[in-house]
C-alpha cells in the first residue's frame, strides 16, 4: 500500500500487537510479539501465483533468521488453501505462507520437534 487511510492497533494480554492498515477496501494486518518479532502478516486483495508460495516462504525464513538458522526444512502440511510451510529444529520455529481468500497470510510460531514430527507423519499426533 502506498498510502493508508487509517491504522488501528490492538494489543492482547500477552503484549502481542496487531496493526491493521486500511486504504479504500484493502486491509493489511501486521502481528508482532511483545518483543517486536513479526509473527503474522495478512494482505487482502493481492494477486500472485500459487507457485510463488515457496519463494515467499523462503524469503520469510531468510528475513526471520538472517544467517543464524541454517536447518530450514519443508513440511508437507495441507491446508484448505494452497500453502508453503518451513520448520527449523534448532530454532523450533514454524512458518507458513498461505493463500487467504483473495490475499496472502504469512505467520510464524514456536513448534516443538515432536509436534513438527507429527506434521511430517513421523509420529501420530
mmCIF file of C-alpha atoms in Angstrom:
data_model
loop_
_atom_site.group_PDB
_atom_site.id
_atom_site.type_symbol
_atom_site.label_atom_id
_atom_site.label_comp_id
_atom_site.label_asym_id
_atom_site.label_seq_id
_atom_site.Cartn_x
_atom_site.Cartn_y
_atom_site.Cartn_z
ATOM 1 C CA UNK A 1 0.000 0.000 0.000
ATOM 2 C CA UNK A 2 1.355 3.384 -0.855
ATOM 3 C CA UNK A 3 -0.959 5.339 1.429
ATOM 4 C CA UNK A 4 -3.311 4.291 4.180
ATOM 5 C CA UNK A 5 -6.483 5.958 5.330
ATOM 6 C CA UNK A 6 -6.165 4.638 8.875
ATOM 7 C CA UNK A 7 -4.222 2.371 11.206
ATOM 8 C CA UNK A 8 -5.904 0.595 14.102
ATOM 9 C CA UNK A 9 -3.847 -1.082 16.833
ATOM 10 C CA UNK A 10 -4.952 -3.984 19.023
ATOM 11 C CA UNK A 11 -2.878 -5.390 21.910
ATOM 12 C CA UNK A 12 -3.778 -8.545 23.855
ATOM 13 C CA UNK A 13 -2.920 -9.504 27.448
ATOM 14 C CA UNK A 14 0.389 -11.108 26.389
ATOM 15 C CA UNK A 15 1.596 -7.904 24.746
ATOM 16 C CA UNK A 16 1.160 -9.222 21.208
ATOM 17 C CA UNK A 17 0.061 -6.384 18.944
ATOM 18 C CA UNK A 18 -1.850 -6.281 15.718
ATOM 19 C CA UNK A 19 -1.732 -3.291 13.377
ATOM 20 C CA UNK A 20 -4.481 -3.047 10.765
ATOM 21 C CA UNK A 21 -3.791 -0.598 7.935
ATOM 22 C CA UNK A 22 -6.726 0.258 5.691
ATOM 23 C CA UNK A 23 -6.995 2.065 2.388
ATOM 24 C CA UNK A 24 -10.263 2.051 0.473
ATOM 25 C CA UNK A 25 -11.266 -1.639 0.569
ATOM 26 C CA UNK A 26 -7.772 -3.059 1.152
ATOM 27 C CA UNK A 27 -6.553 -4.219 4.544
ATOM 28 C CA UNK A 28 -3.035 -5.123 5.625
ATOM 29 C CA UNK A 29 -2.601 -6.683 9.075
ATOM 30 C CA UNK A 30 0.788 -6.963 10.789
ATOM 31 C CA UNK A 31 1.096 -9.024 14.001
ATOM 32 C CA UNK A 32 4.074 -8.570 16.352
ATOM 33 C CA UNK A 33 5.041 -10.358 19.568
ATOM 34 C CA UNK A 34 5.575 -8.293 22.732
ATOM 35 C CA UNK A 35 9.300 -8.208 21.858
ATOM 36 C CA UNK A 36 8.610 -6.937 18.331
ATOM 37 C CA UNK A 37 9.124 -10.168 16.317
ATOM 38 C CA UNK A 38 6.820 -10.178 13.264
ATOM 39 C CA UNK A 39 4.744 -13.362 13.515
ATOM 40 C CA UNK A 40 1.908 -12.604 11.150
ATOM 41 C CA UNK A 41 1.207 -10.639 8.024
ATOM 42 C CA UNK A 42 -2.021 -10.694 6.025
ATOM 43 C CA UNK A 43 -2.710 -8.819 2.803
ATOM 44 C CA UNK A 44 -6.194 -8.823 1.333
ATOM 45 C CA UNK A 45 -6.913 -8.496 -2.371
ATOM 46 C CA UNK A 46 -3.436 -9.115 -3.769
ATOM 47 C CA UNK A 47 -2.682 -11.284 -6.766
ATOM 48 C CA UNK A 48 0.094 -13.870 -7.068
ATOM 49 C CA UNK A 49 0.513 -17.368 -8.448
ATOM 50 C CA UNK A 50 0.332 -20.363 -6.098
ATOM 51 C CA UNK A 51 3.780 -21.314 -7.396
ATOM 52 C CA UNK A 52 5.149 -18.176 -5.676
ATOM 53 C CA UNK A 53 4.295 -19.503 -2.185
ATOM 54 C CA UNK A 54 7.562 -21.449 -1.858
ATOM 55 C CA UNK A 55 9.611 -18.427 -2.871
ATOM 56 C CA UNK A 56 7.718 -16.219 -0.395
ATOM 57 C CA UNK A 57 8.253 -18.821 2.383
ATOM 58 C CA UNK A 58 11.991 -18.983 1.655
ATOM 59 C CA UNK A 59 12.236 -15.181 1.717
ATOM 60 C CA UNK A 60 10.317 -15.015 5.021
ATOM 61 C CA UNK A 61 12.594 -17.668 6.572
ATOM 62 C CA UNK A 62 15.643 -15.681 5.477
ATOM 63 C CA UNK A 63 14.124 -12.496 6.907
ATOM 64 C CA UNK A 64 13.406 -14.080 10.298
ATOM 65 C CA UNK A 65 16.728 -15.812 10.735
ATOM 66 C CA UNK A 66 19.334 -13.934 8.742
ATOM 67 C CA UNK A 67 22.263 -16.342 8.606
ATOM 68 C CA UNK A 68 21.703 -17.782 12.105
ATOM 69 C CA UNK A 69 19.255 -20.577 11.193
ATOM 70 C CA UNK A 70 20.501 -22.943 8.508
ATOM 71 C CA UNK A 71 18.326 -26.027 9.054
ATOM 72 C CA UNK A 72 15.023 -24.950 7.474
ATOM 73 C CA UNK A 73 13.042 -27.881 6.106
ATOM 74 C CA UNK A 74 9.786 -28.089 4.175
ATOM 75 C CA UNK A 75 6.810 -29.636 5.968
ATOM 76 C CA UNK A 76 4.134 -31.357 3.861
ATOM 77 C CA UNK A 77 1.223 -29.625 5.594
ATOM 78 C CA UNK A 78 -2.071 -29.440 3.720
ATOM 79 C CA UNK A 79 -4.472 -26.618 4.487
ATOM 80 C CA UNK A 80 -7.782 -25.686 2.883
ATOM 81 C CA UNK A 81 -5.868 -23.107 0.818
ATOM 82 C CA UNK A 82 -2.549 -23.583 -1.044
ATOM 83 C CA UNK A 83 0.399 -23.101 1.326
ATOM 84 C CA UNK A 84 4.155 -23.463 1.856
ATOM 85 C CA UNK A 85 5.474 -24.455 5.291
ATOM 86 C CA UNK A 86 9.016 -24.300 6.727
ATOM 87 C CA UNK A 87 10.378 -25.580 10.055
ATOM 88 C CA UNK A 88 13.696 -25.196 11.884
ATOM 89 C CA UNK A 89 14.532 -27.836 14.515
ATOM 90 C CA UNK A 90 17.329 -25.739 16.032
ATOM 91 C CA UNK A 91 15.114 -22.667 16.451
ATOM 92 C CA UNK A 92 11.892 -24.669 16.955
ATOM 93 C CA UNK A 93 10.328 -22.149 14.610
ATOM 94 C CA UNK A 94 7.471 -22.927 12.233
ATOM 95 C CA UNK A 95 6.387 -20.589 9.459
ATOM 96 C CA UNK A 96 3.541 -20.793 6.988
ATOM 97 C CA UNK A 97 2.700 -18.824 3.865
ATOM 98 C CA UNK A 98 -0.828 -19.459 2.616
ATOM 99 C CA UNK A 99 -3.361 -18.073 0.234
ATOM 100 C CA UNK A 100 -6.138 -16.486 2.264
ATOM 101 C CA UNK A 101 -9.171 -15.945 0.067
ATOM 102 C CA UNK A 102 -8.056 -13.249 -2.380
ATOM 103 C CA UNK A 103 -4.982 -12.405 -0.284
ATOM 104 C CA UNK A 104 -1.891 -13.737 1.432
ATOM 105 C CA UNK A 105 -1.305 -14.801 5.055
ATOM 106 C CA UNK A 106 2.216 -15.213 6.443
ATOM 107 C CA UNK A 107 2.684 -16.478 10.002
ATOM 108 C CA UNK A 108 5.327 -17.838 12.387
ATOM 109 C CA UNK A 109 5.074 -19.734 15.665
ATOM 110 C CA UNK A 110 7.094 -21.782 18.106
ATOM 111 C CA UNK A 111 6.700 -25.524 17.435
ATOM 112 C CA UNK A 112 8.406 -28.377 19.304
ATOM 113 C CA UNK A 113 10.312 -31.063 17.352
ATOM 114 C CA UNK A 114 7.707 -33.650 18.434
ATOM 115 C CA UNK A 115 4.854 -31.540 17.040
ATOM 116 C CA UNK A 116 6.820 -30.943 13.824
ATOM 117 C CA UNK A 117 7.387 -34.721 13.547
ATOM 118 C CA UNK A 118 3.615 -35.189 13.736
ATOM 119 C CA UNK A 119 3.201 -32.790 10.784
ATOM 120 C CA UNK A 120 5.798 -34.787 8.809
ATOM 121 C CA UNK A 121 3.989 -38.023 9.651
ATOM 122 C CA UNK A 122 6.877 -39.416 11.771
ATOM 123 C CA UNK A 123 4.588 -39.908 14.770
ATOM 124 C CA UNK A 124 0.865 -39.951 15.409
ATOM 125 C CA UNK A 125 -0.330 -36.639 16.904
#
